[in-house]
Amino acid sequence: MTVVGITGHQSMPPRARAHAERELSALLAALEAPLVGWSSLAAGADQLFAEILLRLGGELRVVVPSRGYEATFRGPDLDAYHRLLAAAGVVTVLDFAEPGAAAYHAAGCFVVENSEIVAAVWDGRPARGLGGTADAIRHARDHGREVVVIWPEGVERF
């Protein structure tokens, strides 16, 4: 069994998203089955990872950062959140009363600590606040996890 976690940006330029989809698909397809993936189902990279994982027959496990997390989603991201949450084999809800930086950071740490490999859809820049992608990557490296960074060369996030 291979356990992979995801961390990554919620918003990506179209070229970065297409690159992430190709690279995540290739990474997950190359890993030893059975495949288990941890995600917090945030919009962007987390939901993309979950979709690919399920398409490849992997087991999705979800860590929900807080009560009320659902309220942070809108439109198609909310629809995807509900669909992916329903498809999860395991759902863990962290004990935070509401969404926020501390809950997101704790969820990122949870994903890292429960994974062997961390896929990171990351532009290489510092986190914009506690709980960002860079924080999860630092935590993964501090805990000896393999980190696979996915981002197209020459593409700025914003």
Short mmCIF file of N, CA and C in Angstrom, two decimals:
data_model
loop_
_atom_site.label_atom_id
_atom_site.label_comp_id
_atom_site.label_asym_id
_atom_site.label_seq_id
_atom_site.Cartn_x
_atom_site.Cartn_y
_atom_site.Cartn_z
N MET A 1 0.85 -1.18 0.00
CA MET A 1 0.00 0.00 0.00
C MET A 1 0.89 1.24 0.00
N THR A 2 0.51 2.23 -0.78
CA THR A 2 1.21 3.50 -0.82
C THR A 2 0.24 4.58 -0.35
N VAL A 3 0.69 5.41 0.59
CA VAL A 3 -0.16 6.48 1.12
C VAL A 3 0.43 7.82 0.70
N VAL A 4 -0.36 8.58 -0.02
CA VAL A 4 0.06 9.87 -0.56
C VAL A 4 -0.85 10.96 -0.03
N GLY A 5 -0.26 12.08 0.35
CA GLY A 5 -1.03 13.24 0.77
C GLY A 5 -0.86 14.36 -0.24
N ILE A 6 -1.76 15.29 -0.23
CA ILE A 6 -1.71 16.44 -1.15
C ILE A 6 -1.66 17.74 -0.36
N THR A 7 -0.87 18.65 -0.86
CA THR A 7 -0.90 20.04 -0.43
C THR A 7 -0.76 20.86 -1.70
N GLY A 8 -1.36 22.01 -1.73
CA GLY A 8 -1.22 22.80 -2.95
C GLY A 8 -2.11 24.01 -2.96
N HIS A 9 -1.89 24.80 -3.99
CA HIS A 9 -2.60 26.07 -4.12
C HIS A 9 -4.06 25.86 -4.50
N GLN A 10 -4.89 26.75 -3.99
CA GLN A 10 -6.31 26.71 -4.33
C GLN A 10 -6.56 27.33 -5.69
N SER A 11 -5.82 28.36 -6.02
CA SER A 11 -6.00 28.98 -7.33
C SER A 11 -4.71 28.83 -8.13
N MET A 12 -4.89 28.47 -9.40
CA MET A 12 -3.75 28.25 -10.29
C MET A 12 -4.10 28.80 -11.67
N PRO A 13 -3.12 29.35 -12.36
CA PRO A 13 -3.36 29.73 -13.75
C PRO A 13 -3.68 28.47 -14.56
N PRO A 14 -4.41 28.60 -15.66
CA PRO A 14 -4.79 27.42 -16.46
C PRO A 14 -3.61 26.52 -16.83
N ARG A 15 -2.48 27.09 -17.21
CA ARG A 15 -1.32 26.28 -17.59
C ARG A 15 -0.81 25.47 -16.40
N ALA A 16 -0.81 26.05 -15.22
CA ALA A 16 -0.36 25.35 -14.02
C ALA A 16 -1.34 24.24 -13.65
N ARG A 17 -2.62 24.50 -13.80
CA ARG A 17 -3.62 23.47 -13.49
C ARG A 17 -3.50 22.29 -14.45
N ALA A 18 -3.34 22.56 -15.73
CA ALA A 18 -3.18 21.48 -16.71
C ALA A 18 -1.92 20.67 -16.42
N HIS A 19 -0.84 21.36 -16.07
CA HIS A 19 0.42 20.69 -15.72
C HIS A 19 0.22 19.82 -14.47
N ALA A 20 -0.46 20.37 -13.47
CA ALA A 20 -0.70 19.62 -12.23
C ALA A 20 -1.54 18.38 -12.51
N GLU A 21 -2.53 18.50 -13.36
CA GLU A 21 -3.36 17.34 -13.67
C GLU A 21 -2.53 16.24 -14.34
N ARG A 22 -1.70 16.61 -15.29
CA ARG A 22 -0.84 15.61 -15.97
C ARG A 22 0.14 14.97 -14.99
N GLU A 23 0.81 15.80 -14.19
CA GLU A 23 1.85 15.29 -13.28
C GLU A 23 1.27 14.49 -12.12
N LEU A 24 0.16 14.93 -11.56
CA LEU A 24 -0.48 14.15 -10.50
C LEU A 24 -0.96 12.80 -11.04
N SER A 25 -1.53 12.81 -12.24
CA SER A 25 -1.98 11.56 -12.85
C SER A 25 -0.81 10.60 -13.04
N ALA A 26 0.30 11.12 -13.55
CA ALA A 26 1.48 10.27 -13.79
C ALA A 26 2.05 9.76 -12.46
N LEU A 27 2.14 10.63 -11.47
CA LEU A 27 2.68 10.23 -10.17
C LEU A 27 1.84 9.13 -9.55
N LEU A 28 0.54 9.35 -9.46
CA LEU A 28 -0.33 8.38 -8.81
C LEU A 28 -0.38 7.06 -9.57
N ALA A 29 -0.38 7.12 -10.90
CA ALA A 29 -0.42 5.89 -11.71
C ALA A 29 0.85 5.07 -11.54
N ALA A 30 1.96 5.72 -11.22
CA ALA A 30 3.24 5.02 -11.10
C ALA A 30 3.47 4.39 -9.73
N LEU A 31 2.66 4.73 -8.75
CA LEU A 31 2.87 4.24 -7.39
C LEU A 31 2.28 2.84 -7.20
N GLU A 32 2.85 2.13 -6.22
CA GLU A 32 2.41 0.77 -5.94
C GLU A 32 1.01 0.76 -5.33
N ALA A 33 0.17 -0.09 -5.89
CA ALA A 33 -1.19 -0.27 -5.39
C ALA A 33 -1.17 -1.25 -4.22
N PRO A 34 -2.16 -1.20 -3.37
CA PRO A 34 -3.28 -0.27 -3.38
C PRO A 34 -2.83 1.14 -2.98
N LEU A 35 -3.53 2.10 -3.51
CA LEU A 35 -3.19 3.50 -3.32
C LEU A 35 -4.21 4.16 -2.41
N VAL A 36 -3.71 4.88 -1.40
CA VAL A 36 -4.54 5.64 -0.47
C VAL A 36 -4.08 7.09 -0.54
N GLY A 37 -5.02 8.02 -0.58
CA GLY A 37 -4.67 9.43 -0.64
C GLY A 37 -5.40 10.24 0.41
N TRP A 38 -4.66 11.13 1.08
CA TRP A 38 -5.22 12.05 2.08
C TRP A 38 -5.36 13.45 1.48
N SER A 39 -6.49 14.08 1.72
CA SER A 39 -6.76 15.43 1.24
C SER A 39 -7.71 16.13 2.19
N SER A 40 -7.62 17.46 2.23
CA SER A 40 -8.61 18.23 2.98
C SER A 40 -9.72 18.74 2.05
N LEU A 41 -9.62 18.38 0.78
CA LEU A 41 -10.62 18.73 -0.23
C LEU A 41 -10.78 20.23 -0.46
N ALA A 42 -9.74 21.01 -0.15
CA ALA A 42 -9.78 22.43 -0.49
C ALA A 42 -9.94 22.57 -1.99
N ALA A 43 -10.48 23.70 -2.42
CA ALA A 43 -10.58 23.97 -3.86
C ALA A 43 -9.18 23.91 -4.46
N GLY A 44 -9.11 23.67 -5.75
CA GLY A 44 -7.82 23.68 -6.44
C GLY A 44 -7.12 22.34 -6.38
N ALA A 45 -5.87 22.36 -5.93
CA ALA A 45 -5.02 21.17 -5.98
C ALA A 45 -5.60 19.99 -5.20
N ASP A 46 -6.18 20.23 -4.03
CA ASP A 46 -6.71 19.13 -3.22
C ASP A 46 -7.85 18.40 -3.93
N GLN A 47 -8.77 19.15 -4.50
CA GLN A 47 -9.89 18.52 -5.20
C GLN A 47 -9.42 17.83 -6.48
N LEU A 48 -8.48 18.44 -7.18
CA LEU A 48 -7.93 17.83 -8.39
C LEU A 48 -7.28 16.49 -8.05
N PHE A 49 -6.46 16.46 -7.01
CA PHE A 49 -5.81 15.23 -6.55
C PHE A 49 -6.85 14.16 -6.23
N ALA A 50 -7.89 14.53 -5.49
CA ALA A 50 -8.92 13.57 -5.09
C ALA A 50 -9.63 12.98 -6.30
N GLU A 51 -9.94 13.82 -7.28
CA GLU A 51 -10.59 13.35 -8.51
C GLU A 51 -9.71 12.32 -9.23
N ILE A 52 -8.44 12.63 -9.36
CA ILE A 52 -7.51 11.73 -10.06
C ILE A 52 -7.35 10.43 -9.28
N LEU A 53 -7.17 10.54 -7.98
CA LEU A 53 -7.02 9.36 -7.13
C LEU A 53 -8.20 8.41 -7.30
N LEU A 54 -9.40 8.93 -7.23
CA LEU A 54 -10.60 8.10 -7.37
C LEU A 54 -10.70 7.51 -8.78
N ARG A 55 -10.38 8.29 -9.78
CA ARG A 55 -10.41 7.80 -11.17
C ARG A 55 -9.47 6.61 -11.35
N LEU A 56 -8.34 6.62 -10.62
CA LEU A 56 -7.36 5.55 -10.71
C LEU A 56 -7.67 4.38 -9.77
N GLY A 57 -8.78 4.45 -9.07
CA GLY A 57 -9.19 3.36 -8.21
C GLY A 57 -8.62 3.40 -6.80
N GLY A 58 -8.02 4.53 -6.42
CA GLY A 58 -7.46 4.66 -5.08
C GLY A 58 -8.54 4.95 -4.04
N GLU A 59 -8.17 4.80 -2.78
CA GLU A 59 -9.07 5.10 -1.66
C GLU A 59 -8.81 6.51 -1.18
N LEU A 60 -9.84 7.32 -1.15
CA LEU A 60 -9.74 8.69 -0.68
C LEU A 60 -10.01 8.74 0.81
N ARG A 61 -9.12 9.41 1.53
CA ARG A 61 -9.31 9.69 2.95
C ARG A 61 -9.27 11.21 3.11
N VAL A 62 -10.18 11.73 3.91
CA VAL A 62 -10.34 13.18 4.03
C VAL A 62 -10.14 13.62 5.47
N VAL A 63 -9.39 14.72 5.62
CA VAL A 63 -9.32 15.40 6.91
C VAL A 63 -10.01 16.75 6.73
N VAL A 64 -11.07 16.96 7.48
CA VAL A 64 -11.83 18.21 7.45
C VAL A 64 -11.23 19.09 8.55
N PRO A 65 -10.71 20.27 8.18
CA PRO A 65 -10.00 21.09 9.16
C PRO A 65 -10.82 21.56 10.36
N SER A 66 -12.14 21.73 10.18
CA SER A 66 -12.94 22.29 11.28
C SER A 66 -14.41 22.06 11.03
N ARG A 67 -15.18 22.27 12.08
CA ARG A 67 -16.62 22.35 11.88
C ARG A 67 -16.88 23.63 11.07
N GLY A 68 -17.88 23.60 10.24
CA GLY A 68 -18.20 24.77 9.43
C GLY A 68 -17.32 24.96 8.22
N TYR A 69 -16.44 24.02 7.94
CA TYR A 69 -15.52 24.12 6.78
C TYR A 69 -16.29 24.25 5.47
N GLU A 70 -17.41 23.57 5.38
CA GLU A 70 -18.23 23.59 4.17
C GLU A 70 -18.60 25.02 3.76
N ALA A 71 -18.75 25.92 4.72
CA ALA A 71 -19.15 27.29 4.44
C ALA A 71 -18.08 28.08 3.68
N THR A 72 -16.87 27.54 3.59
CA THR A 72 -15.79 28.24 2.88
C THR A 72 -15.84 28.00 1.37
N PHE A 73 -16.75 27.13 0.91
CA PHE A 73 -16.85 26.78 -0.51
C PHE A 73 -18.04 27.47 -1.16
N ARG A 74 -17.92 27.69 -2.47
CA ARG A 74 -19.00 28.28 -3.26
C ARG A 74 -19.09 27.55 -4.60
N GLY A 75 -20.27 27.56 -5.18
CA GLY A 75 -20.47 27.10 -6.55
C GLY A 75 -19.94 25.70 -6.83
N PRO A 76 -19.21 25.56 -7.95
CA PRO A 76 -18.69 24.24 -8.35
C PRO A 76 -17.73 23.63 -7.32
N ASP A 77 -17.00 24.48 -6.59
CA ASP A 77 -16.10 23.95 -5.55
C ASP A 77 -16.89 23.30 -4.42
N LEU A 78 -18.03 23.86 -4.08
CA LEU A 78 -18.89 23.28 -3.05
C LEU A 78 -19.49 21.96 -3.54
N ASP A 79 -19.93 21.94 -4.80
CA ASP A 79 -20.47 20.70 -5.37
C ASP A 79 -19.41 19.60 -5.35
N ALA A 80 -18.20 19.94 -5.76
CA ALA A 80 -17.11 18.96 -5.76
C ALA A 80 -16.80 18.51 -4.34
N TYR A 81 -16.81 19.43 -3.39
CA TYR A 81 -16.55 19.08 -1.99
C TYR A 81 -17.54 18.02 -1.51
N HIS A 82 -18.82 18.25 -1.77
CA HIS A 82 -19.86 17.30 -1.34
C HIS A 82 -19.68 15.94 -2.02
N ARG A 83 -19.44 15.95 -3.31
CA ARG A 83 -19.28 14.70 -4.06
C ARG A 83 -18.07 13.91 -3.58
N LEU A 84 -16.94 14.60 -3.40
CA LEU A 84 -15.72 13.93 -2.97
C LEU A 84 -15.81 13.46 -1.52
N LEU A 85 -16.42 14.26 -0.67
CA LEU A 85 -16.59 13.85 0.73
C LEU A 85 -17.43 12.58 0.80
N ALA A 86 -18.47 12.49 -0.02
CA ALA A 86 -19.32 11.30 -0.04
C ALA A 86 -18.56 10.07 -0.55
N ALA A 87 -17.54 10.28 -1.37
CA ALA A 87 -16.75 9.18 -1.93
C ALA A 87 -15.62 8.72 -1.01
N ALA A 88 -15.38 9.46 0.06
CA ALA A 88 -14.26 9.15 0.95
C ALA A 88 -14.52 7.89 1.76
N GLY A 89 -13.46 7.09 1.91
CA GLY A 89 -13.54 5.89 2.73
C GLY A 89 -13.38 6.20 4.21
N VAL A 90 -12.66 7.26 4.51
CA VAL A 90 -12.42 7.70 5.88
C VAL A 90 -12.56 9.21 5.91
N VAL A 91 -13.26 9.72 6.91
CA VAL A 91 -13.37 11.17 7.10
C VAL A 91 -13.03 11.46 8.57
N THR A 92 -12.03 12.32 8.75
CA THR A 92 -11.62 12.75 10.08
C THR A 92 -11.89 14.25 10.19
N VAL A 93 -12.63 14.67 11.20
CA VAL A 93 -12.92 16.09 11.41
C VAL A 93 -12.09 16.55 12.60
N LEU A 94 -11.24 17.55 12.37
CA LEU A 94 -10.40 18.07 13.44
C LEU A 94 -11.25 18.91 14.40
N ASP A 95 -10.77 19.02 15.63
CA ASP A 95 -11.54 19.67 16.68
C ASP A 95 -11.29 21.19 16.73
N PHE A 96 -11.69 21.85 15.67
CA PHE A 96 -11.66 23.32 15.62
C PHE A 96 -13.09 23.79 15.40
N ALA A 97 -13.50 24.80 16.13
CA ALA A 97 -14.87 25.28 16.07
C ALA A 97 -15.21 25.93 14.74
N GLU A 98 -14.20 26.52 14.09
CA GLU A 98 -14.47 27.21 12.82
C GLU A 98 -13.23 27.21 11.95
N PRO A 99 -13.42 27.42 10.65
CA PRO A 99 -12.29 27.46 9.73
C PRO A 99 -11.36 28.64 10.05
N GLY A 100 -10.09 28.46 9.79
CA GLY A 100 -9.11 29.51 10.01
C GLY A 100 -7.71 28.97 9.88
N ALA A 101 -6.75 29.85 10.00
CA ALA A 101 -5.34 29.49 9.78
C ALA A 101 -4.88 28.32 10.65
N ALA A 102 -5.24 28.33 11.93
CA ALA A 102 -4.79 27.25 12.82
C ALA A 102 -5.37 25.90 12.38
N ALA A 103 -6.63 25.89 11.98
CA ALA A 103 -7.26 24.65 11.52
C ALA A 103 -6.63 24.17 10.22
N TYR A 104 -6.36 25.09 9.30
CA TYR A 104 -5.75 24.70 8.03
C TYR A 104 -4.34 24.16 8.25
N HIS A 105 -3.60 24.79 9.14
CA HIS A 105 -2.25 24.32 9.46
C HIS A 105 -2.32 22.91 10.08
N ALA A 106 -3.23 22.71 11.00
CA ALA A 106 -3.37 21.40 11.63
C ALA A 106 -3.76 20.34 10.60
N ALA A 107 -4.63 20.69 9.67
CA ALA A 107 -5.02 19.74 8.63
C ALA A 107 -3.83 19.40 7.73
N GLY A 108 -3.03 20.40 7.37
CA GLY A 108 -1.83 20.14 6.57
C GLY A 108 -0.87 19.22 7.29
N CYS A 109 -0.67 19.45 8.58
CA CYS A 109 0.20 18.59 9.38
C CYS A 109 -0.36 17.17 9.46
N PHE A 110 -1.67 17.06 9.61
CA PHE A 110 -2.32 15.75 9.67
C PHE A 110 -2.08 14.98 8.38
N VAL A 111 -2.27 15.63 7.24
CA VAL A 111 -2.04 14.99 5.95
C VAL A 111 -0.60 14.49 5.87
N VAL A 112 0.34 15.34 6.20
CA VAL A 112 1.76 14.97 6.15
C VAL A 112 2.06 13.78 7.06
N GLU A 113 1.60 13.86 8.28
CA GLU A 113 1.93 12.83 9.28
C GLU A 113 1.28 11.49 8.99
N ASN A 114 0.27 11.47 8.13
CA ASN A 114 -0.40 10.23 7.78
C ASN A 114 -0.07 9.76 6.37
N SER A 115 0.96 10.34 5.76
CA SER A 115 1.35 10.00 4.40
C SER A 115 2.82 9.61 4.34
N GLU A 116 3.14 8.81 3.34
CA GLU A 116 4.54 8.46 3.06
C GLU A 116 5.14 9.46 2.07
N ILE A 117 4.32 9.88 1.13
CA ILE A 117 4.73 10.80 0.07
C ILE A 117 3.77 11.98 0.09
N VAL A 118 4.29 13.18 -0.11
CA VAL A 118 3.45 14.36 -0.18
C VAL A 118 3.61 14.98 -1.57
N ALA A 119 2.52 15.03 -2.31
CA ALA A 119 2.48 15.72 -3.60
C ALA A 119 2.18 17.18 -3.30
N ALA A 120 2.99 18.08 -3.86
CA ALA A 120 2.85 19.50 -3.56
C ALA A 120 2.72 20.30 -4.85
N VAL A 121 1.53 20.81 -5.10
CA VAL A 121 1.31 21.69 -6.24
C VAL A 121 1.63 23.09 -5.74
N TRP A 122 2.89 23.49 -5.99
CA TRP A 122 3.45 24.65 -5.29
C TRP A 122 4.36 25.45 -6.22
N ASP A 123 4.20 26.75 -6.18
CA ASP A 123 4.99 27.65 -7.01
C ASP A 123 6.34 28.01 -6.39
N GLY A 124 6.66 27.48 -5.23
CA GLY A 124 7.95 27.72 -4.60
C GLY A 124 8.01 28.94 -3.71
N ARG A 125 6.93 29.67 -3.61
CA ARG A 125 6.92 30.89 -2.80
C ARG A 125 6.52 30.61 -1.36
N PRO A 126 6.89 31.50 -0.44
CA PRO A 126 6.51 31.32 0.97
C PRO A 126 4.99 31.35 1.14
N ALA A 127 4.53 30.75 2.21
CA ALA A 127 3.10 30.76 2.55
C ALA A 127 2.66 32.20 2.80
N ARG A 128 1.42 32.49 2.47
CA ARG A 128 0.87 33.84 2.68
C ARG A 128 0.28 33.99 4.07
N GLY A 129 0.29 32.92 4.81
CA GLY A 129 -0.21 32.92 6.17
C GLY A 129 -0.06 31.52 6.72
N LEU A 130 -0.25 31.35 8.00
CA LEU A 130 -0.14 30.04 8.62
C LEU A 130 -1.08 29.06 7.93
N GLY A 131 -0.55 27.89 7.64
CA GLY A 131 -1.36 26.84 7.04
C GLY A 131 -1.27 26.77 5.53
N GLY A 132 -0.39 27.56 4.94
CA GLY A 132 -0.23 27.54 3.50
C GLY A 132 0.58 26.34 3.02
N THR A 133 0.67 26.22 1.72
CA THR A 133 1.37 25.10 1.09
C THR A 133 2.81 25.00 1.56
N ALA A 134 3.51 26.12 1.62
CA ALA A 134 4.91 26.10 2.05
C ALA A 134 5.06 25.56 3.47
N ASP A 135 4.11 25.85 4.33
CA ASP A 135 4.15 25.33 5.70
C ASP A 135 4.03 23.81 5.72
N ALA A 136 3.13 23.28 4.91
CA ALA A 136 2.96 21.82 4.84
C ALA A 136 4.21 21.16 4.28
N ILE A 137 4.83 21.77 3.29
CA ILE A 137 6.05 21.21 2.72
C ILE A 137 7.18 21.22 3.74
N ARG A 138 7.32 22.31 4.46
CA ARG A 138 8.35 22.37 5.51
C ARG A 138 8.11 21.28 6.55
N HIS A 139 6.86 21.10 6.94
CA HIS A 139 6.51 20.07 7.93
C HIS A 139 6.85 18.68 7.37
N ALA A 140 6.55 18.46 6.11
CA ALA A 140 6.85 17.17 5.48
C ALA A 140 8.36 16.91 5.47
N ARG A 141 9.11 17.90 5.08
CA ARG A 141 10.58 17.73 5.04
C ARG A 141 11.14 17.54 6.44
N ASP A 142 10.61 18.26 7.42
CA ASP A 142 11.05 18.11 8.81
C ASP A 142 10.76 16.71 9.35
N HIS A 143 9.74 16.06 8.79
CA HIS A 143 9.35 14.72 9.24
C HIS A 143 9.84 13.62 8.29
N GLY A 144 10.75 13.96 7.41
CA GLY A 144 11.38 12.96 6.55
C GLY A 144 10.48 12.37 5.48
N ARG A 145 9.42 13.08 5.12
CA ARG A 145 8.53 12.58 4.06
C ARG A 145 9.11 12.96 2.71
N GLU A 146 8.90 12.09 1.75
CA GLU A 146 9.25 12.41 0.37
C GLU A 146 8.27 13.47 -0.13
N VAL A 147 8.79 14.53 -0.72
CA VAL A 147 7.95 15.60 -1.26
C VAL A 147 8.18 15.68 -2.76
N VAL A 148 7.10 15.60 -3.52
CA VAL A 148 7.16 15.72 -4.98
C VAL A 148 6.51 17.05 -5.34
N VAL A 149 7.34 18.02 -5.74
CA VAL A 149 6.82 19.35 -6.09
C VAL A 149 6.41 19.36 -7.56
N ILE A 150 5.22 19.87 -7.80
CA ILE A 150 4.65 19.93 -9.15
C ILE A 150 4.30 21.38 -9.45
N TRP A 151 4.99 21.94 -10.41
CA TRP A 151 4.68 23.30 -10.87
C TRP A 151 5.42 23.52 -12.18
N PRO A 152 4.80 24.10 -13.18
CA PRO A 152 5.46 24.31 -14.47
C PRO A 152 6.48 25.47 -14.38
N GLU A 153 7.63 25.23 -14.93
CA GLU A 153 8.68 26.25 -14.94
C GLU A 153 8.22 27.50 -15.67
N GLY A 154 8.52 28.65 -15.08
CA GLY A 154 8.21 29.92 -15.73
C GLY A 154 6.80 30.42 -15.55
N VAL A 155 6.00 29.75 -14.76
CA VAL A 155 4.60 30.18 -14.56
C VAL A 155 4.47 30.82 -13.19
N GLU A 156 4.00 32.05 -13.17
CA GLU A 156 3.71 32.75 -11.93
C GLU A 156 2.30 32.38 -11.48
N ARG A 157 2.15 32.27 -10.16
CA ARG A 157 0.84 31.89 -9.64
C ARG A 157 -0.20 32.97 -9.91
N PHE A 158 0.15 34.21 -9.69
CA PHE A 158 -0.84 35.28 -9.89
C PHE A 158 -0.27 36.32 -10.82
#
